[in-house]
C-alpha cells in the first residue's frame, strides 16, 4: 500500500510523526509532501529533525495563502505517485489543498482530527474543516464530541480514535519533565506564564498588539516565543522594542522545548488551538485569546477560559485560575483517547484499503 501524506505547518508535523513511524513499522510506503506553508526554518525543518519525521519526498515551497497553487502541485504529485490514499491532518490551508487535490484525482482521503467544530464560519479554519470532512472517505476524530458532529452531518466511516497530540505528549512525557528549560530564562518553576500569538485576526492589527501590552502591564515573567508573522508585524508597527521590554521574547522553540516550558508554567495564554490542548494534556490551565472556543469541551471542564482580547476579561480569567482551582477535579484522562490513536488510525486505513480491493 502507498499513502501520500500532505504536511505544511507545525501542527501538521506534530500530528504526523507517530503515524509515520507506525506506517514504517507496518511496511506501508509513505510519500511525504511538504507544501512549505511554514517556510521559516524554526517553524518547519527544525520539527522534522526534532521529531524524526522522514525527509519530505516533495517540497512545493508555497506559502500558506496560495491554496490554488498548492492544490495544483499536490494534484500533479498524486497523479505521478498513484497512491491508494491521501492522508491529511487538521484544518490548515495545506490540509485543504491536499484534500481538494486528492478528491479531484479520485483518491480516498483520510482526515486525522475530523469533526472538530467551532460553528464560527468567520474562522478560515472552520471553513477548511467543513470542506475537508465533506471530501474525506475516512474521518478520525479526537474525541466523542467531534464524532457526534460528523454523525449529525450524516458522514460515514467516522471513528473516534483519540487525539494524536495526546499520543505525542504521553510518548514524550518523561523527556518533557526532565528538560526544565525554564531555568534558562530566569523564572521560577510554576510562577511564570507562557504566551503565543500568531493568528491573522490577532497580530495583523496594531491596536490588538498595543492592547496586549496594556493588558499585561502588571503581570511579570511572561515567556513569549515569537512567531515570524508576529515579529514582522511588531517591527512594522514600531512595537518590537516595547515587547522586548515587557516580555521575555524568544525565538520559536522545538516541539519538546515548547512542551517543557508549558509543563513547568503557571498558565498558558494563547490564540493557538493546538497549544490549548497540549496545556490540558500537561495539566496546565489556559486562557484562550480568541472570541469563540476551539476546544469547547475544555471550557466545559473548566480548564480553558475563552475571552478574546478584552482586557478586563483576560485579567479576570487569570485571577480566577490563580485563586480557584476547581478545574483540577475535572481532568478526564479518557477525553482524548488512551494514547493509541496513531496505531488505531493505521489499522483502520489498512482495513479500509483491504475492503476496497
mmCIF file of C-alpha atoms in Angstrom:
data_model
loop_
_atom_site.group_PDB
_atom_site.id
_atom_site.type_symbol
_atom_site.label_atom_id
_atom_site.label_comp_id
_atom_site.label_asym_id
_atom_site.label_seq_id
_atom_site.Cartn_x
_atom_site.Cartn_y
_atom_site.Cartn_z
ATOM 1 C CA UNK A 1 0.000 0.000 0.000
ATOM 2 C CA UNK A 2 1.169 3.525 -0.787
ATOM 3 C CA UNK A 3 -0.008 6.641 1.059
ATOM 4 C CA UNK A 4 0.645 10.274 0.207
ATOM 5 C CA UNK A 5 0.826 12.477 3.301
ATOM 6 C CA UNK A 6 0.368 16.250 2.972
ATOM 7 C CA UNK A 7 2.058 18.443 5.606
ATOM 8 C CA UNK A 8 2.767 22.138 5.825
ATOM 9 C CA UNK A 9 2.692 23.559 9.363
ATOM 10 C CA UNK A 10 3.965 22.906 12.875
ATOM 11 C CA UNK A 11 0.672 21.285 13.995
ATOM 12 C CA UNK A 12 0.730 19.011 10.927
ATOM 13 C CA UNK A 13 4.265 17.827 11.707
ATOM 14 C CA UNK A 14 3.471 17.079 15.342
ATOM 15 C CA UNK A 15 0.296 15.169 14.498
ATOM 16 C CA UNK A 16 2.022 13.153 11.777
ATOM 17 C CA UNK A 17 5.212 11.818 13.279
ATOM 18 C CA UNK A 18 3.897 8.879 15.336
ATOM 19 C CA UNK A 19 1.649 7.828 12.463
ATOM 20 C CA UNK A 20 4.647 7.989 10.096
ATOM 21 C CA UNK A 21 6.564 5.721 12.465
ATOM 22 C CA UNK A 22 3.644 3.290 12.581
ATOM 23 C CA UNK A 23 3.323 3.247 8.786
ATOM 24 C CA UNK A 24 7.035 2.443 8.521
ATOM 25 C CA UNK A 25 6.717 -0.306 11.132
ATOM 26 C CA UNK A 26 3.963 -1.907 9.044
ATOM 27 C CA UNK A 27 5.908 -1.556 5.787
ATOM 28 C CA UNK A 28 3.363 0.829 4.301
ATOM 29 C CA UNK A 29 5.020 3.174 1.826
ATOM 30 C CA UNK A 30 4.559 6.835 2.727
ATOM 31 C CA UNK A 31 5.266 9.661 0.294
ATOM 32 C CA UNK A 32 5.503 12.969 2.170
ATOM 33 C CA UNK A 33 4.638 16.298 0.559
ATOM 34 C CA UNK A 34 5.711 19.446 2.433
ATOM 35 C CA UNK A 35 3.837 22.419 0.999
ATOM 36 C CA UNK A 36 6.113 24.958 2.637
ATOM 37 C CA UNK A 37 3.206 26.749 4.362
ATOM 38 C CA UNK A 38 5.548 27.206 7.333
ATOM 39 C CA UNK A 39 8.645 28.168 5.410
ATOM 40 C CA UNK A 40 10.761 29.621 8.242
ATOM 41 C CA UNK A 41 13.423 27.139 9.429
ATOM 42 C CA UNK A 42 12.368 27.404 13.060
ATOM 43 C CA UNK A 43 8.739 26.728 12.132
ATOM 44 C CA UNK A 44 9.459 23.918 9.667
ATOM 45 C CA UNK A 45 12.636 21.889 9.111
ATOM 46 C CA UNK A 46 13.569 22.030 12.773
ATOM 47 C CA UNK A 47 10.441 19.996 13.538
ATOM 48 C CA UNK A 48 11.417 17.304 11.053
ATOM 49 C CA UNK A 49 14.739 16.963 12.905
ATOM 50 C CA UNK A 50 13.225 17.237 16.387
ATOM 51 C CA UNK A 51 10.573 14.594 15.769
ATOM 52 C CA UNK A 52 12.471 12.329 13.421
ATOM 53 C CA UNK A 53 9.977 12.756 10.571
ATOM 54 C CA UNK A 54 11.355 11.353 7.295
ATOM 55 C CA UNK A 55 12.668 13.976 4.892
ATOM 56 C CA UNK A 56 9.863 15.090 2.548
ATOM 57 C CA UNK A 57 9.806 13.410 -0.826
ATOM 58 C CA UNK A 58 8.413 16.623 -2.347
ATOM 59 C CA UNK A 59 8.547 20.249 -1.217
ATOM 60 C CA UNK A 60 6.421 22.786 -3.090
ATOM 61 C CA UNK A 61 7.820 25.891 -1.324
ATOM 62 C CA UNK A 62 4.472 27.656 -1.488
ATOM 63 C CA UNK A 63 3.238 29.911 1.306
ATOM 64 C CA UNK A 64 0.006 29.380 3.193
ATOM 65 C CA UNK A 65 -2.217 31.734 1.239
ATOM 66 C CA UNK A 66 -1.506 30.061 -2.096
ATOM 67 C CA UNK A 67 -4.182 27.365 -1.853
ATOM 68 C CA UNK A 68 -4.832 27.124 -5.589
ATOM 69 C CA UNK A 69 -1.133 26.779 -6.384
ATOM 70 C CA UNK A 70 -0.682 24.169 -3.641
ATOM 71 C CA UNK A 71 -3.663 22.215 -4.954
ATOM 72 C CA UNK A 72 -2.226 22.127 -8.480
ATOM 73 C CA UNK A 73 1.213 20.978 -7.283
ATOM 74 C CA UNK A 74 -0.193 18.321 -4.946
ATOM 75 C CA UNK A 75 -2.504 17.049 -7.674
ATOM 76 C CA UNK A 76 0.450 16.632 -10.032
ATOM 77 C CA UNK A 77 2.314 14.608 -7.400
ATOM 78 C CA UNK A 78 -0.701 12.410 -6.646
ATOM 79 C CA UNK A 79 -1.125 11.700 -10.358
ATOM 80 C CA UNK A 80 2.535 10.722 -10.565
ATOM 81 C CA UNK A 81 2.624 8.552 -7.417
ATOM 82 C CA UNK A 82 -0.737 6.711 -7.790
ATOM 83 C CA UNK A 83 -1.347 6.241 -4.028
ATOM 84 C CA UNK A 84 -4.199 4.219 -2.574
ATOM 85 C CA UNK A 85 -4.935 7.008 -0.079
ATOM 86 C CA UNK A 86 -4.075 10.610 0.772
ATOM 87 C CA UNK A 87 -3.580 11.381 4.461
ATOM 88 C CA UNK A 88 -4.224 14.912 5.776
ATOM 89 C CA UNK A 89 -4.151 16.498 9.231
ATOM 90 C CA UNK A 90 -6.200 19.183 10.948
ATOM 91 C CA UNK A 91 -7.547 22.310 9.292
ATOM 92 C CA UNK A 92 -4.682 24.231 7.685
ATOM 93 C CA UNK A 93 -4.624 25.588 4.144
ATOM 94 C CA UNK A 94 -2.146 22.826 3.258
ATOM 95 C CA UNK A 95 -4.665 20.262 4.507
ATOM 96 C CA UNK A 96 -7.436 21.826 2.447
ATOM 97 C CA UNK A 97 -5.255 21.874 -0.664
ATOM 98 C CA UNK A 98 -4.328 18.220 -0.128
ATOM 99 C CA UNK A 99 -7.964 17.202 0.283
ATOM 100 C CA UNK A 100 -9.123 19.064 -2.827
ATOM 101 C CA UNK A 101 -6.246 17.655 -4.890
ATOM 102 C CA UNK A 102 -6.950 14.086 -3.775
ATOM 103 C CA UNK A 103 -10.671 14.448 -4.402
ATOM 104 C CA UNK A 104 -10.071 15.732 -7.917
ATOM 105 C CA UNK A 105 -7.741 12.809 -8.611
ATOM 106 C CA UNK A 106 -10.299 10.341 -7.270
ATOM 107 C CA UNK A 107 -8.107 9.131 -4.404
ATOM 108 C CA UNK A 108 -9.714 8.398 -0.998
ATOM 109 C CA UNK A 109 -8.861 10.884 1.755
ATOM 110 C CA UNK A 110 -8.167 10.011 5.386
ATOM 111 C CA UNK A 111 -8.593 13.004 7.700
ATOM 112 C CA UNK A 112 -6.895 12.996 11.088
ATOM 113 C CA UNK A 113 -8.694 15.316 13.537
ATOM 114 C CA UNK A 114 -12.009 15.180 11.722
ATOM 115 C CA UNK A 115 -15.232 16.619 13.071
ATOM 116 C CA UNK A 116 -13.765 19.485 15.095
ATOM 117 C CA UNK A 117 -16.220 22.384 15.034
ATOM 118 C CA UNK A 118 -16.338 25.899 16.468
ATOM 119 C CA UNK A 119 -19.531 26.718 14.493
ATOM 120 C CA UNK A 120 -17.983 30.050 13.589
ATOM 121 C CA UNK A 121 -17.820 30.376 9.817
ATOM 122 C CA UNK A 122 -15.836 33.588 10.122
ATOM 123 C CA UNK A 123 -12.833 31.436 11.034
ATOM 124 C CA UNK A 124 -10.892 30.263 7.985
ATOM 125 C CA UNK A 125 -10.051 27.049 9.851
ATOM 126 C CA UNK A 126 -13.736 26.274 10.355
ATOM 127 C CA UNK A 127 -14.469 26.663 6.646
ATOM 128 C CA UNK A 128 -11.480 24.449 5.884
ATOM 129 C CA UNK A 129 -12.661 21.744 8.315
ATOM 130 C CA UNK A 130 -16.120 21.515 6.787
ATOM 131 C CA UNK A 131 -14.790 21.132 3.247
ATOM 132 C CA UNK A 132 -12.098 18.618 4.241
ATOM 133 C CA UNK A 133 -14.563 16.493 6.205
ATOM 134 C CA UNK A 134 -17.019 16.578 3.300
ATOM 135 C CA UNK A 135 -14.389 15.206 0.904
ATOM 136 C CA UNK A 136 -12.952 12.579 3.291
ATOM 137 C CA UNK A 137 -13.595 8.870 2.912
ATOM 138 C CA UNK A 138 -12.270 8.176 6.421
ATOM 139 C CA UNK A 139 -12.582 10.537 9.395
ATOM 140 C CA UNK A 140 -10.626 10.002 12.616
ATOM 141 C CA UNK A 141 -11.957 12.133 15.454
ATOM 142 C CA UNK A 142 -10.005 13.253 18.548
ATOM 143 C CA UNK A 143 -12.991 12.954 20.898
ATOM 144 C CA UNK A 144 -16.581 11.757 21.054
ATOM 145 C CA UNK A 145 -17.972 15.269 20.515
ATOM 146 C CA UNK A 146 -16.208 15.523 17.144
ATOM 147 C CA UNK A 147 -17.559 12.092 16.196
ATOM 148 C CA UNK A 148 -21.080 13.236 17.070
ATOM 149 C CA UNK A 149 -20.622 16.373 14.938
ATOM 150 C CA UNK A 150 -19.870 14.266 11.861
ATOM 151 C CA UNK A 151 -22.679 11.819 12.578
ATOM 152 C CA UNK A 152 -25.045 14.802 12.751
ATOM 153 C CA UNK A 153 -23.741 15.765 9.300
ATOM 154 C CA UNK A 154 -24.555 12.213 8.051
ATOM 155 C CA UNK A 155 -20.921 11.271 7.488
ATOM 156 C CA UNK A 156 -19.941 7.611 7.175
ATOM 157 C CA UNK A 157 -16.705 5.852 8.155
ATOM 158 C CA UNK A 158 -16.278 8.051 11.232
ATOM 159 C CA UNK A 159 -14.106 6.687 14.044
ATOM 160 C CA UNK A 160 -13.234 8.022 17.478
ATOM 161 C CA UNK A 161 -9.563 7.101 17.702
ATOM 162 C CA UNK A 162 -8.413 9.722 20.183
ATOM 163 C CA UNK A 163 -6.113 12.656 19.625
ATOM 164 C CA UNK A 164 -2.648 12.086 18.139
ATOM 165 C CA UNK A 165 -1.480 15.196 20.025
ATOM 166 C CA UNK A 166 -2.299 13.349 23.240
ATOM 167 C CA UNK A 167 -0.349 10.339 21.965
ATOM 168 C CA UNK A 168 2.637 12.557 21.317
ATOM 169 C CA UNK A 169 2.607 14.203 24.747
ATOM 170 C CA UNK A 170 2.312 10.846 26.511
ATOM 171 C CA UNK A 171 5.061 9.391 24.311
ATOM 172 C CA UNK A 172 7.434 12.216 25.272
ATOM 173 C CA UNK A 173 6.290 12.915 28.833
ATOM 174 C CA UNK A 174 9.431 11.822 30.665
ATOM 175 C CA UNK A 175 11.662 13.831 28.323
ATOM 176 C CA UNK A 176 9.403 16.858 28.809
ATOM 177 C CA UNK A 177 9.613 16.583 32.596
ATOM 178 C CA UNK A 178 13.393 16.301 32.602
ATOM 179 C CA UNK A 179 14.201 19.326 30.428
ATOM 180 C CA UNK A 180 13.497 22.138 32.954
ATOM 181 C CA UNK A 181 14.033 24.675 30.183
ATOM 182 C CA UNK A 182 12.535 27.497 32.263
ATOM 183 C CA UNK A 183 15.848 27.728 34.131
ATOM 184 C CA UNK A 184 17.384 29.332 31.020
ATOM 185 C CA UNK A 185 15.107 32.374 31.325
ATOM 186 C CA UNK A 186 15.482 33.483 34.933
ATOM 187 C CA UNK A 187 11.981 32.488 36.020
ATOM 188 C CA UNK A 188 10.693 30.283 38.839
ATOM 189 C CA UNK A 189 9.032 26.890 38.404
ATOM 190 C CA UNK A 190 5.209 27.225 38.248
ATOM 191 C CA UNK A 191 5.361 31.014 38.681
ATOM 192 C CA UNK A 192 5.703 32.145 35.066
ATOM 193 C CA UNK A 193 3.369 32.367 32.082
ATOM 194 C CA UNK A 194 3.846 31.135 28.524
ATOM 195 C CA UNK A 195 2.204 33.120 25.700
ATOM 196 C CA UNK A 196 1.845 32.537 21.955
ATOM 197 C CA UNK A 197 0.191 34.793 19.365
ATOM 198 C CA UNK A 198 0.033 34.129 15.646
ATOM 199 C CA UNK A 199 -3.467 34.386 14.211
ATOM 200 C CA UNK A 200 -4.067 36.960 11.495
ATOM 201 C CA UNK A 201 -7.032 38.459 13.315
ATOM 202 C CA UNK A 202 -4.855 38.926 16.405
ATOM 203 C CA UNK A 203 -1.475 40.100 15.191
ATOM 204 C CA UNK A 204 -2.245 41.946 11.958
ATOM 205 C CA UNK A 205 -3.980 44.759 13.845
ATOM 206 C CA UNK A 206 -1.775 47.317 15.601
ATOM 207 C CA UNK A 207 -4.428 48.160 18.201
ATOM 208 C CA UNK A 208 -4.600 44.496 19.239
ATOM 209 C CA UNK A 209 -0.874 44.319 19.863
ATOM 210 C CA UNK A 210 -0.944 47.603 21.767
ATOM 211 C CA UNK A 211 -3.805 46.136 23.807
ATOM 212 C CA UNK A 212 -1.677 43.099 24.684
ATOM 213 C CA UNK A 213 0.954 45.424 26.148
ATOM 214 C CA UNK A 214 -1.672 47.254 28.197
ATOM 215 C CA UNK A 215 -3.396 44.073 29.346
ATOM 216 C CA UNK A 216 -0.256 42.531 30.782
ATOM 217 C CA UNK A 217 1.424 45.693 32.055
ATOM 218 C CA UNK A 218 1.245 44.499 35.685
ATOM 219 C CA UNK A 219 1.960 40.807 35.035
ATOM 220 C CA UNK A 220 5.550 39.629 35.356
ATOM 221 C CA UNK A 221 7.500 36.729 33.856
ATOM 222 C CA UNK A 222 5.691 36.088 30.591
ATOM 223 C CA UNK A 223 7.782 33.992 28.194
ATOM 224 C CA UNK A 224 6.778 34.749 24.611
ATOM 225 C CA UNK A 225 8.157 32.524 21.807
ATOM 226 C CA UNK A 226 7.520 34.811 18.873
ATOM 227 C CA UNK A 227 6.054 33.630 15.580
ATOM 228 C CA UNK A 228 7.749 35.095 12.456
ATOM 229 C CA UNK A 229 4.493 36.739 11.367
ATOM 230 C CA UNK A 230 4.058 38.379 14.765
ATOM 231 C CA UNK A 231 7.648 39.594 14.862
ATOM 232 C CA UNK A 232 7.333 41.151 11.414
ATOM 233 C CA UNK A 233 4.149 42.971 12.420
ATOM 234 C CA UNK A 234 5.695 44.244 15.647
ATOM 235 C CA UNK A 235 8.566 45.608 13.581
ATOM 236 C CA UNK A 236 6.199 47.217 11.080
ATOM 237 C CA UNK A 237 4.159 48.799 13.891
ATOM 238 C CA UNK A 238 7.272 50.002 15.785
ATOM 239 C CA UNK A 239 6.268 47.886 18.782
ATOM 240 C CA UNK A 240 9.098 45.353 18.874
ATOM 241 C CA UNK A 241 11.214 47.230 21.423
ATOM 242 C CA UNK A 242 8.225 47.705 23.729
ATOM 243 C CA UNK A 243 7.509 43.964 23.572
ATOM 244 C CA UNK A 244 11.151 43.163 24.325
ATOM 245 C CA UNK A 245 10.967 45.317 27.457
ATOM 246 C CA UNK A 246 7.707 43.822 28.687
ATOM 247 C CA UNK A 247 8.024 40.128 27.767
ATOM 248 C CA UNK A 248 10.756 37.502 27.742
ATOM 249 C CA UNK A 249 10.875 37.425 23.966
ATOM 250 C CA UNK A 250 12.465 34.286 22.500
ATOM 251 C CA UNK A 251 12.709 32.605 19.099
ATOM 252 C CA UNK A 252 10.291 29.803 18.148
ATOM 253 C CA UNK A 253 11.119 26.603 20.005
ATOM 254 C CA UNK A 254 11.391 22.954 19.097
ATOM 255 C CA UNK A 255 8.344 20.867 19.926
ATOM 256 C CA UNK A 256 9.794 19.291 23.071
ATOM 257 C CA UNK A 257 11.254 22.590 24.308
ATOM 258 C CA UNK A 258 7.870 24.253 23.967
ATOM 259 C CA UNK A 259 6.149 21.453 25.870
ATOM 260 C CA UNK A 260 8.807 21.701 28.574
ATOM 261 C CA UNK A 261 8.013 25.386 29.113
ATOM 262 C CA UNK A 262 4.280 24.655 29.185
ATOM 263 C CA UNK A 263 4.737 21.791 31.662
ATOM 264 C CA UNK A 264 6.553 23.938 34.221
ATOM 265 C CA UNK A 265 4.426 27.074 33.719
ATOM 266 C CA UNK A 266 1.620 28.526 35.819
ATOM 267 C CA UNK A 267 -0.719 29.350 32.942
ATOM 268 C CA UNK A 268 -0.855 29.414 29.136
ATOM 269 C CA UNK A 269 -2.048 32.487 27.204
ATOM 270 C CA UNK A 270 -2.608 31.718 23.530
ATOM 271 C CA UNK A 271 -4.575 32.050 20.311
ATOM 272 C CA UNK A 272 -3.386 28.611 19.145
ATOM 273 C CA UNK A 273 -5.830 25.716 19.246
ATOM 274 C CA UNK A 274 -3.153 23.026 19.444
ATOM 275 C CA UNK A 275 -1.381 24.506 22.451
ATOM 276 C CA UNK A 276 -4.691 24.780 24.292
ATOM 277 C CA UNK A 277 -4.973 21.005 24.140
ATOM 278 C CA UNK A 278 -1.290 20.418 24.875
ATOM 279 C CA UNK A 279 -1.695 22.530 28.018
ATOM 280 C CA UNK A 280 -4.574 20.302 29.125
ATOM 281 C CA UNK A 281 -2.594 17.119 28.498
ATOM 282 C CA UNK A 282 0.111 18.570 30.761
ATOM 283 C CA UNK A 283 -2.436 19.651 33.433
ATOM 284 C CA UNK A 284 -1.907 23.389 32.864
ATOM 285 C CA UNK A 285 -4.902 25.807 32.634
ATOM 286 C CA UNK A 286 -5.260 28.055 29.607
ATOM 287 C CA UNK A 287 -6.681 31.469 28.763
ATOM 288 C CA UNK A 288 -7.611 31.489 25.073
ATOM 289 C CA UNK A 289 -7.229 34.902 23.449
ATOM 290 C CA UNK A 290 -9.958 34.134 20.913
ATOM 291 C CA UNK A 291 -13.580 35.191 20.550
ATOM 292 C CA UNK A 292 -15.035 31.686 20.357
ATOM 293 C CA UNK A 293 -13.744 28.428 21.851
ATOM 294 C CA UNK A 294 -11.943 25.998 19.557
ATOM 295 C CA UNK A 295 -11.935 23.339 22.286
ATOM 296 C CA UNK A 296 -15.376 23.761 23.877
ATOM 297 C CA UNK A 297 -15.013 20.514 25.810
ATOM 298 C CA UNK A 298 -12.141 22.048 27.797
ATOM 299 C CA UNK A 299 -14.214 25.154 28.506
ATOM 300 C CA UNK A 300 -16.940 22.873 29.862
ATOM 301 C CA UNK A 301 -14.423 21.140 32.134
ATOM 302 C CA UNK A 302 -13.137 24.474 33.425
ATOM 303 C CA UNK A 303 -9.574 24.046 32.138
ATOM 304 C CA UNK A 304 -9.984 26.714 29.475
ATOM 305 C CA UNK A 305 -11.434 30.228 29.519
ATOM 306 C CA UNK A 306 -12.019 31.736 26.085
ATOM 307 C CA UNK A 307 -12.088 35.512 26.488
ATOM 308 C CA UNK A 308 -11.000 37.128 23.214
ATOM 309 C CA UNK A 309 -8.824 40.237 23.504
ATOM 310 C CA UNK A 310 -10.994 42.016 26.061
ATOM 311 C CA UNK A 311 -8.546 43.345 28.650
ATOM 312 C CA UNK A 312 -10.791 43.013 31.686
ATOM 313 C CA UNK A 313 -11.927 39.507 30.733
ATOM 314 C CA UNK A 314 -8.320 38.390 30.301
ATOM 315 C CA UNK A 315 -7.322 39.802 33.684
ATOM 316 C CA UNK A 316 -10.387 38.280 35.349
ATOM 317 C CA UNK A 317 -9.624 34.864 33.838
ATOM 318 C CA UNK A 318 -6.029 34.983 35.087
ATOM 319 C CA UNK A 319 -7.200 35.971 38.580
ATOM 320 C CA UNK A 320 -9.798 33.207 38.552
ATOM 321 C CA UNK A 321 -7.295 30.496 37.667
ATOM 322 C CA UNK A 322 -4.934 31.811 40.339
ATOM 323 C CA UNK A 323 -7.493 31.736 43.155
ATOM 324 C CA UNK A 324 -9.941 28.977 42.181
ATOM 325 C CA UNK A 325 -8.568 25.581 41.161
ATOM 326 C CA UNK A 326 -11.807 23.606 40.886
ATOM 327 C CA UNK A 327 -10.809 22.621 37.364
ATOM 328 C CA UNK A 328 -8.206 20.234 38.833
ATOM 329 C CA UNK A 329 -11.036 17.906 39.865
ATOM 330 C CA UNK A 330 -12.329 17.758 36.296
ATOM 331 C CA UNK A 331 -9.379 16.218 34.466
ATOM 332 C CA UNK A 332 -10.702 13.472 32.173
ATOM 333 C CA UNK A 333 -7.819 11.269 31.065
ATOM 334 C CA UNK A 334 -10.104 9.418 28.643
ATOM 335 C CA UNK A 335 -11.431 12.506 26.854
ATOM 336 C CA UNK A 336 -8.890 12.300 24.038
ATOM 337 C CA UNK A 337 -8.343 8.557 23.989
ATOM 338 C CA UNK A 338 -5.841 6.212 25.567
ATOM 339 C CA UNK A 339 -2.695 7.364 23.768
ATOM 340 C CA UNK A 340 -3.001 4.845 20.933
ATOM 341 C CA UNK A 341 -4.690 6.943 18.257
ATOM 342 C CA UNK A 342 -1.747 6.610 15.855
ATOM 343 C CA UNK A 343 -1.876 2.800 15.829
ATOM 344 C CA UNK A 344 -5.682 2.715 15.583
ATOM 345 C CA UNK A 345 -5.600 5.110 12.626
ATOM 346 C CA UNK A 346 -3.100 2.994 10.700
ATOM 347 C CA UNK A 347 -5.117 -0.167 11.417
ATOM 348 C CA UNK A 348 -8.303 1.478 10.135
ATOM 349 C CA UNK A 349 -6.536 2.696 6.991
ATOM 350 C CA UNK A 350 -5.332 -0.863 6.319
ATOM 351 C CA UNK A 351 -8.809 -2.265 6.891
ATOM 352 C CA UNK A 352 -10.360 0.283 4.533
ATOM 353 C CA UNK A 353 -7.782 -0.427 1.828
ATOM 354 C CA UNK A 354 -8.359 -4.156 2.082
ATOM 355 C CA UNK A 355 -12.132 -3.686 1.802
ATOM 356 C CA UNK A 356 -11.728 -1.668 -1.405
ATOM 357 C CA UNK A 357 -9.804 -4.441 -3.198
#
